[in-house]
Amino acid sequence: MEQRNFCIVGLGLLGGSYARGLTEAGCRVTAVDVRGEAIRFALDKGWIAQGTTEDARPLLEQAEAVVLGLYPHALIDWVRANARFLRPGTLVTDVCGVKQAVVGPVQDAMPEGVEFIASHPMAGKEVSGVEYADSAIFRPANFIITPTERNTPRGIAFARQLAETLGFAHIAQLSCAEHDRMIGYVSQLTHAIAVSLMNANGDPRLCEFTGDSFRDLTRIARINEHLWSELFLLNRDALCAEIEQFEASLTDLKEKLQAGDEEGLKDLFRRSTARRAMFDR
Amino acid sequence: MEQRNFCIVGLGLLGGSYARGLTEAGCRVTAVDVRGEAIRFALDKGWIAQGTTEDARPLLEQAEAVVLGLYPHALIDWVRANARFLRPGTLVTDVCGVKQAVVGPVQDAMPEGVEFIASHPMAGKEVSGVEYADSAIFRPANFIITPTERNTPRGIAFARQLAETLGFAHIAQLSCAEHDRMIGYVSQLTHAIAVSLMNANGDPRLCEFTGDSFRDLTRIARINEHLWSELFLLNRDALCAEIEQFEASLTDLKEKLQAGDEEGLKDLFRRSTARRAMFDR
């Protein structure tokens, strides 16, 4: 890609995986993080050329491109305090899982000539920290770019090249509102369901009887409470609407069950089977 | 195990996997099925020594042990028509995923001296038919024995030895009512959720954005409508109770979200994380 000098702000699982992937692709990568161990770990691994826990300014001034690997609220705070150190022409992106609540404030805080193009790498693990960073997590994953009317073709091309360099399977472009509705259904609703299923029954003896299906449905019930409470609350309206749509679908099934409506149940099963089969093509 | 001569009635995915596993363990296995192709396939593979689509009587008379690999209603019908051909001393078990609705009628229909000991192998695939039979599906799985007051130590020991021979990871004993409550939560509720999640949103473009979590939660939405409508309806009360407990848990989460209750959400996430972690020990 055109930009070769990156600074990663927030060297967690995603930021660390970006650092690793970009260094492997031949870029020069620096990093800023509050955890000294994170910086030392990435330096030891050779995933970053330089890093700091203190004054970000020198690293930001060198960067052609910046990736903000921070949680949403921390991201907005960081940008308000530090964006003034970015040189004109710098391209900035993020990794946030919600967009409407983040993109406006961040674009507002950018200095003249610095472009923030939002994006969302739909990749992760059930663990956090640069210690688990692995650029292989991007290979099967989706990368969503969410431009606003303040973005330029140059900014959008940068986000696309970044995703290509990191090896994402699929790159798409959505508005921030479309992104948040989509993510409310395919990601946040599934986490809300997994948590609620896990919490619905407190009988510890059930552990010994769980099969694959229960394990699959609750894998993501191991959840980082700080990140996910932010993501849920920042996408509250879209997520509530998705929960209510799901509740209606489950109530429909329950009513058919209570009524002994065998044909009605079979219809639901045929519909879900046909829809799910589309994913396995 | 003590019994060496088995007859499998219903040579589907599970019946076929029993035939295969028992033959591999050195037993002599015969089979009865309505599908001629199923019998020919298993004969070709060497998983059965003999099979028929017609008169089951000669095979039943030779058998020391019979495994009924049929759907619940077909199982009850078959037993009422054919149990009289079983010799005194024969041990009979099944593979049904519901117990209270099945075990009483089946035990009622057994002739003097023939013991039906119910069991449930918690194993399967998203496909059906002997063509997919594989005794490896038992290795990570649970085997539940559900004796009634009509069962003997000999019958229970037979079921346990059968599970050991087939290589199940875990063997447990529950009452029929306990089994049906447990299965309502860990299996049927998860299928009800997966189907409802898949049916909640009909936007076909969502396919391209689904990540691992959505795929995990909907894998079992590909469901055999004939089998699962029987299983759901035969366990209606237990499953409705589990759906309602889950709905209450999801409503709790939704209300905390709507109220902006960050600490409340974090509590839910911490609880689900701790419970799920018990499974990964």
XYZ file of C-alpha atoms in Angstrom:
562
model
C 0.000 0.000 0.000
C 0.945 3.636 -0.486
C 1.415 4.430 3.215
C 4.433 2.696 4.804
C 4.741 4.443 8.188
C 2.034 3.463 10.659
C 1.368 4.333 14.273
C -0.959 2.024 16.228
C -2.644 3.670 19.195
C -3.858 1.017 21.631
C -1.849 -2.174 21.353
C -4.468 -4.749 22.371
C -5.571 -7.868 20.538
C -6.679 -5.991 17.417
C -4.070 -3.214 17.500
C -1.395 -5.835 18.066
C -2.692 -7.965 15.200
C -2.617 -4.903 12.919
C 0.966 -4.161 14.035
C 2.004 -7.732 13.364
C 0.295 -7.940 9.973
C 1.575 -4.554 8.781
C 5.150 -5.302 9.883
C 4.942 -8.664 8.095
C 3.784 -6.734 5.003
C 6.936 -4.583 5.130
C 5.585 -1.450 6.788
C 7.323 0.448 9.591
C 5.031 0.307 12.617
C 5.220 2.213 15.892
C 2.825 1.963 18.824
C 1.402 3.923 21.739
C -0.133 2.145 24.720
C -0.623 2.769 28.440
C 0.794 -0.695 29.278
C 4.574 -0.879 29.246
C 4.389 -4.693 29.018
C 2.370 -4.431 25.811
C 5.021 -2.236 24.190
C 7.883 -4.449 25.419
C 6.132 -7.612 24.253
C 5.576 -6.254 20.722
C 9.156 -4.905 20.531
C 10.504 -8.321 21.615
C 8.424 -10.044 18.946
C 9.588 -7.578 16.302
C 5.999 -6.510 15.585
C 6.808 -2.815 16.171
C 9.940 -0.806 15.447
C 9.377 1.669 18.272
C 6.843 2.267 21.032
C 5.985 4.507 23.939
C 3.732 4.745 26.974
C 4.469 8.454 27.422
C 4.686 11.179 24.823
C 2.931 10.049 21.640
C 3.803 13.232 19.755
C 7.079 12.170 18.100
C 5.537 8.916 16.827
C 2.400 10.650 15.598
C 4.421 13.267 13.744
C 6.311 10.536 11.845
C 3.172 8.601 10.877
C 1.549 8.660 7.457
C -1.312 6.555 8.799
C -2.706 5.939 12.278
C -4.856 3.051 13.489
C -6.831 3.731 16.667
C -7.182 0.396 18.448
C -9.100 1.819 21.423
C -12.513 1.224 23.008
C -15.120 3.766 21.849
C -15.088 6.212 24.777
C -11.307 6.041 25.169
C -11.011 6.605 21.426
C -13.045 9.823 21.496
C -11.115 11.085 24.544
C -7.766 10.262 22.963
C -8.615 11.992 19.695
C -9.753 15.159 21.488
C -6.437 15.292 23.387
C -3.985 14.196 20.684
C -5.327 14.748 17.172
C -3.602 18.165 17.042
C -0.227 16.363 16.817
C -1.113 14.716 13.485
C 0.390 16.277 10.372
C -1.825 17.390 7.462
C -2.239 14.517 5.014
C -2.285 11.842 7.724
C -4.945 9.162 7.314
C -6.594 7.774 10.446
C -8.859 4.785 10.960
C -10.212 2.802 13.908
C -11.453 -0.690 14.816
C -14.684 0.191 16.681
C -17.668 -2.130 16.543
C -20.178 0.773 16.626
C -20.095 3.704 14.245
C -22.870 6.306 14.599
C -21.852 7.212 18.150
C -18.150 7.423 17.342
C -17.556 8.702 13.823
C -19.144 12.168 14.154
C -17.254 13.204 17.312
C -13.969 11.837 15.959
C -14.291 13.579 12.599
C -15.204 16.800 14.436
C -11.996 16.592 16.464
C -9.599 16.094 13.533
C -7.431 19.076 12.561
C -7.531 20.574 9.067
C -6.113 18.181 6.461
C -6.275 15.040 8.603
C -8.864 12.523 7.391
C -10.574 10.019 9.656
C -12.057 7.141 7.669
C -13.939 4.740 9.948
C -13.688 0.991 9.558
C -14.606 -2.161 11.461
C -12.577 -5.361 11.230
C -15.104 -8.093 12.145
C -12.481 -10.286 13.776
C -11.550 -11.151 17.332
C -10.968 -13.789 19.937
C -12.412 -14.556 23.369
C -9.169 -13.256 24.895
C -7.682 -9.778 24.931
C -4.199 -8.273 24.876
C -1.331 -7.990 22.415
C -0.024 -11.281 23.840
C -2.698 -13.042 21.737
C -2.232 -10.916 18.610
C -2.403 -12.943 15.414
C -2.879 -11.552 11.926
C -4.383 -14.922 10.871
C -7.652 -13.862 12.550
C -8.260 -11.505 9.609
C -8.114 -14.136 6.897
C -11.696 -15.492 7.182
C -13.132 -12.140 8.304
C -15.155 -9.198 6.969
C -13.821 -5.643 6.885
C -16.457 -2.899 6.781
C -15.634 0.658 5.697
C -18.187 3.284 6.804
C -17.492 6.563 5.006
C -19.388 9.789 5.676
C -19.827 12.795 3.395
C -16.614 14.179 4.937
C -14.477 11.360 3.490
C -12.560 11.482 0.214
C -11.797 8.830 -2.409
C -8.195 8.893 -1.093
C -9.376 8.055 2.438
C -11.661 5.255 1.256
C -8.888 3.803 -0.936
C -6.555 3.841 2.085
C -9.026 1.822 4.191
C -9.507 -0.655 1.368
C -5.749 -1.113 0.844
C -5.279 -1.571 4.582
C -7.841 -4.401 4.564
C -6.227 -5.972 1.498
C -2.763 -5.764 3.072
C -4.040 -7.438 6.248
C -5.666 -10.189 4.179
C -9.369 -9.818 4.996
C -11.608 -12.228 3.094
C -14.278 -9.700 2.256
C -14.343 -5.885 2.123
C -17.613 -3.971 2.116
C -18.805 -0.399 2.372
C -21.856 0.655 4.398
C -23.213 3.864 5.856
C -22.716 4.215 9.611
C -26.439 3.634 10.178
C -26.493 0.527 7.973
C -23.423 -0.774 9.788
C -24.999 -0.301 13.206
C -28.235 -2.041 12.205
C -26.313 -4.943 10.661
C -23.994 -5.318 13.636
C -26.987 -5.105 15.986
C -28.327 -8.272 14.377
C -25.344 -10.417 13.444
C -23.069 -9.589 16.374
C -24.706 -7.768 19.289
C -27.973 -9.755 19.274
C -26.019 -13.021 19.181
C -23.973 -11.912 22.207
C -27.143 -10.809 24.039
C -28.664 -14.248 23.355
C -25.565 -16.172 24.440
C -25.320 -14.216 27.702
C -29.046 -14.617 28.411
C -28.988 -18.349 27.633
C -26.015 -18.851 29.935
C -27.706 -16.868 32.705
C -31.165 -18.440 32.265
C -30.426 -21.556 34.279
C -28.104 -21.650 37.260
C -27.949 -25.416 37.767
C -24.216 -26.238 37.819
C -24.889 -29.958 37.213
C -25.987 -29.056 33.690
C -22.325 -28.718 32.700
C -21.956 -32.441 32.459
C -24.827 -32.766 29.982
C -24.065 -29.988 27.546
C -23.578 -31.085 23.970
C -22.076 -29.313 20.991
C -25.143 -27.189 20.340
C -25.208 -25.655 23.807
C -21.454 -25.079 23.709
C -21.691 -23.406 20.296
C -24.495 -21.117 21.433
C -22.716 -20.033 24.605
C -19.098 -19.789 23.445
C -19.432 -15.999 23.161
C -21.032 -15.775 26.627
C -17.403 -15.387 27.789
C -17.401 -11.702 27.132
C -15.293 -8.679 28.025
C -17.733 -6.700 30.189
C -16.009 -3.331 29.691
C -15.928 -3.439 25.905
C -19.354 -4.991 25.400
C -21.226 -2.752 27.839
C -19.837 0.202 25.827
C -20.754 -1.349 22.497
C -24.282 -2.275 23.641
C -25.017 1.127 25.180
C -23.620 3.063 22.206
C -25.916 1.087 19.856
C -28.857 0.905 22.234
C -31.707 1.687 19.849
C -30.610 -0.630 17.041
C -29.890 -3.466 19.467
C -33.207 -3.097 21.315
C -35.031 -3.228 17.979
C -33.171 -6.437 17.048
C -33.883 -8.024 20.441
C -37.578 -7.241 19.993
C -37.644 -8.719 16.505
C -35.983 -11.883 17.852
C -38.404 -12.032 20.800
C -41.320 -11.913 18.363
C -39.803 -14.761 16.364
C -39.299 -16.898 19.495
C -42.809 -16.101 20.755
C -44.198 -17.257 17.414
C -42.423 -20.597 17.855
C -43.588 -20.916 21.473
C -47.215 -20.231 20.530
C -47.126 -22.849 17.788
C -45.653 -25.304 20.293
C -48.299 -24.528 22.931
C -51.059 -24.913 20.329
C -49.676 -28.279 19.193
C -49.340 -26.821 15.675
C -47.093 -29.436 14.099
C -47.334 -28.013 10.561
C -46.586 -24.516 11.840
C -43.448 -25.763 13.621
C -42.336 -27.641 10.518
C -42.749 -24.434 8.487
C -40.472 -22.566 10.893
C -37.884 -25.360 10.724
C -37.984 -25.473 6.926
C -37.555 -21.696 6.707
C -34.597 -21.616 9.117
C -32.998 -24.576 7.332
C -33.290 -22.899 3.923
C -31.895 -19.589 5.222
C -29.017 -21.190 7.067
C -28.145 -23.294 4.034
C -27.355 -20.077 2.122
C -24.339 -19.571 4.409
C -22.874 -22.973 3.685
C -22.787 -22.619 -0.081
C -20.006 -56.748 26.640
C -22.061 -59.772 27.621
C -24.504 -59.526 24.695
C -22.921 -60.269 21.285
C -25.954 -60.571 18.984
C -27.623 -57.258 18.222
C -30.517 -56.250 16.037
C -30.766 -52.559 15.081
C -34.274 -51.441 14.153
C -34.096 -48.236 12.104
C -30.801 -47.881 10.294
C -30.464 -44.108 10.155
C -27.578 -41.922 11.265
C -27.686 -43.133 14.866
C -28.775 -46.722 14.211
C -26.100 -46.972 11.526
C -23.451 -45.569 13.851
C -24.450 -48.125 16.516
C -24.225 -50.919 13.902
C -20.818 -49.729 12.798
C -19.450 -49.312 16.325
C -20.813 -52.643 17.563
C -19.489 -54.536 14.537
C -16.098 -52.884 15.065
C -16.265 -54.072 18.690
C -16.723 -57.675 17.514
C -20.480 -58.076 17.879
C -22.754 -59.711 15.305
C -25.200 -57.041 14.129
C -28.353 -57.374 12.019
C -30.696 -54.592 10.954
C -34.294 -53.861 10.041
C -35.202 -50.785 7.994
C -37.888 -49.729 5.539
C -35.233 -48.445 3.093
C -33.621 -51.168 0.985
C -30.732 -48.797 0.129
C -29.944 -48.368 3.824
C -29.662 -52.136 4.289
C -27.587 -52.601 1.112
C -25.275 -49.708 2.048
C -24.574 -51.147 5.517
C -24.085 -54.673 4.114
C -21.626 -53.307 1.532
C -19.694 -51.501 4.232
C -19.621 -54.603 6.416
C -21.402 -52.792 9.252
C -24.147 -55.437 9.445
C -24.038 -59.196 8.898
C -27.641 -59.442 7.726
C -30.580 -57.116 7.125
C -34.174 -56.993 5.989
C -36.890 -54.579 4.887
C -39.596 -57.211 5.245
C -40.122 -59.758 7.981
C -38.214 -58.701 11.087
C -39.190 -61.805 13.037
C -36.219 -64.094 12.240
C -33.713 -61.362 13.115
C -35.531 -60.423 16.305
C -35.658 -64.048 17.434
C -31.870 -64.349 17.081
C -31.119 -61.128 18.970
C -29.913 -60.947 22.557
C -30.182 -57.174 22.433
C -32.187 -54.759 20.289
C -31.530 -51.064 19.651
C -34.542 -49.090 18.434
C -33.180 -46.308 16.244
C -36.599 -44.863 15.367
C -38.340 -41.501 15.813
C -40.601 -41.422 18.896
C -44.021 -42.084 17.307
C -42.656 -44.682 14.885
C -40.897 -46.324 17.837
C -44.102 -46.716 19.832
C -45.968 -48.028 16.776
C -43.194 -50.488 15.941
C -43.013 -51.853 19.483
C -46.781 -52.385 19.633
C -46.669 -54.380 16.382
C -43.409 -56.342 16.843
C -42.421 -56.677 20.494
C -44.202 -60.037 20.674
C -41.448 -61.552 18.477
C -38.754 -60.840 21.082
C -37.598 -63.807 23.164
C -37.698 -63.678 26.977
C -34.373 -62.356 28.261
C -33.900 -59.930 25.377
C -32.702 -56.467 26.360
C -34.045 -53.492 24.394
C -32.972 -49.861 24.345
C -33.644 -46.806 22.176
C -32.033 -43.533 21.100
C -34.947 -41.108 21.645
C -34.320 -37.530 22.681
C -37.468 -37.376 24.849
C -38.313 -39.878 27.554
C -41.514 -39.278 29.548
C -43.740 -39.545 26.463
C -42.006 -42.672 25.170
C -40.805 -44.907 27.992
C -44.163 -45.709 29.617
C -45.952 -46.815 26.418
C -42.909 -48.833 25.288
C -42.495 -50.615 28.620
C -46.256 -51.333 28.642
C -45.966 -53.024 25.238
C -43.063 -55.348 26.088
C -43.888 -59.049 26.547
C -43.136 -60.893 29.769
C -39.379 -61.267 30.327
C -38.290 -58.619 27.813
C -36.760 -55.544 29.441
C -36.807 -52.102 27.842
C -34.148 -49.841 29.361
C -34.343 -46.340 27.879
C -31.246 -44.386 26.932
C -30.324 -41.267 24.994
C -27.027 -40.915 23.121
C -26.470 -37.125 22.969
C -24.735 -37.293 19.621
C -25.669 -36.434 16.067
C -24.919 -34.517 12.923
C -26.818 -32.007 10.796
C -27.351 -34.749 8.218
C -29.379 -37.936 8.413
C -29.110 -41.446 6.997
C -26.881 -44.469 7.451
C -24.704 -43.045 4.650
C -23.279 -40.601 7.234
C -22.957 -43.146 10.062
C -19.767 -42.721 12.043
C -19.061 -44.216 15.450
C -16.571 -41.367 16.089
C -19.539 -39.085 16.882
C -19.901 -40.910 20.216
C -16.396 -40.220 21.473
C -16.951 -36.666 22.801
C -20.597 -37.271 23.706
C -22.818 -37.917 26.715
C -24.906 -41.077 27.126
C -27.906 -40.788 29.454
C -29.628 -43.854 30.914
C -33.158 -43.200 32.223
C -34.351 -46.222 34.234
C -37.838 -46.551 35.687
C -38.977 -48.687 38.615
C -39.602 -51.459 36.073
C -35.903 -51.780 35.215
C -33.459 -54.238 36.763
C -29.757 -53.976 37.606
C -29.132 -56.282 34.633
C -30.913 -53.894 32.277
C -29.059 -50.847 33.601
C -25.712 -52.684 33.377
C -26.501 -53.562 29.746
C -27.106 -49.919 28.843
C -23.901 -48.876 30.591
C -21.833 -51.557 28.818
C -23.368 -50.545 25.501
C -22.244 -46.934 26.053
C -18.781 -48.088 27.108
C -18.462 -50.324 24.062
C -19.450 -47.470 21.761
C -16.890 -45.206 23.453
C -19.054 -42.434 24.935
C -17.070 -39.862 26.935
C -19.536 -39.637 29.791
C -22.312 -41.908 31.060
C -24.994 -40.619 33.428
C -28.249 -41.822 34.938
C -31.312 -39.588 35.317
C -35.027 -40.086 35.869
C -37.147 -39.592 32.754
C -38.462 -36.289 34.170
C -34.959 -35.031 34.991
C -33.812 -36.015 31.522
C -36.638 -34.131 29.828
C -36.051 -30.964 31.880
C -32.313 -31.099 31.163
C -32.766 -31.742 27.456
C -35.361 -28.952 27.312
C -32.646 -26.526 28.364
C -29.386 -27.742 26.833
C -30.731 -29.081 23.544
C -34.295 -28.096 22.684
C -34.087 -24.479 23.885
C -30.844 -24.001 21.930
C -32.539 -25.302 18.786
C -35.581 -23.069 19.386
C -33.240 -20.074 19.738
C -31.207 -20.902 16.633
C -34.356 -21.311 14.520
C -35.869 -18.081 15.864
C -32.646 -16.117 15.347
C -32.389 -17.365 11.777
C -36.037 -16.476 11.110
C -35.942 -13.079 12.878
C -34.432 -11.181 9.965
C -35.081 -11.965 6.340
C -32.502 -9.658 4.763
C -30.475 -11.936 2.446
C -27.642 -9.372 2.178
C -26.802 -10.131 5.817
C -25.117 -13.347 4.683
C -22.056 -11.459 3.577
C -21.562 -9.862 6.996
C -22.005 -12.815 9.295
C -19.061 -13.575 11.534
C -18.180 -16.636 13.568
C -20.578 -15.832 16.371
C -23.652 -15.671 14.131
C -22.589 -18.834 12.323
C -22.060 -20.666 15.625
C -25.452 -19.610 16.946
C -27.323 -20.659 13.810
C -25.485 -23.851 12.808
C -28.283 -25.947 14.334
C -30.959 -23.880 12.548
C -30.494 -26.487 9.786
C -32.866 -28.885 11.391
C -34.794 -32.023 10.444
C -38.377 -30.753 10.645
C -39.943 -34.202 11.094
C -37.763 -35.310 13.990
C -37.656 -31.980 15.794
C -41.374 -31.220 15.567
C -41.939 -34.610 17.259
C -39.311 -33.956 19.919
C -40.600 -30.440 20.673
C -44.272 -31.491 20.867
C -43.536 -34.549 23.017
C -41.677 -32.348 25.519
C -43.947 -29.333 25.192
C -44.340 -28.388 28.856
C -40.656 -28.643 29.777
C -39.590 -26.764 26.652
C -42.162 -23.969 27.115
C -40.928 -23.520 30.682
C -37.327 -23.243 29.465
C -38.267 -20.784 26.711
C -40.023 -18.626 29.300
C -37.034 -18.704 31.645
C -34.791 -17.665 28.756
C -37.219 -14.903 27.710
C -37.096 -13.515 31.246
C -33.301 -13.534 31.145
C -33.219 -11.715 27.789
C -35.855 -9.204 28.948
C -33.702 -8.464 31.989
C -30.781 -7.652 29.699
C -32.966 -5.528 27.400
C -34.358 -3.528 30.321
C -30.873 -2.820 31.660
C -29.844 -1.717 28.183
C -32.874 0.556 27.767
C -32.240 2.078 31.212
C -28.583 2.724 30.370
C -27.626 0.584 33.380
C -23.939 -0.007 32.628
C -23.166 -1.704 35.950
C -26.182 -3.985 35.552
C -25.017 -5.057 32.093
C -21.495 -5.665 33.365
C -22.935 -7.870 36.124
C -24.761 -9.978 33.524
C -21.599 -10.279 31.427
C -19.474 -11.248 34.426
C -22.014 -13.906 35.463
C -22.239 -15.443 31.977
C -18.451 -15.374 31.636
C -17.940 -17.175 34.953
C -20.572 -19.815 34.148
C -19.279 -20.437 30.651
C -15.723 -20.721 31.944
C -16.778 -23.800 33.954
C -17.233 -25.670 30.659
C -13.731 -24.935 29.435
C -11.899 -26.324 32.444
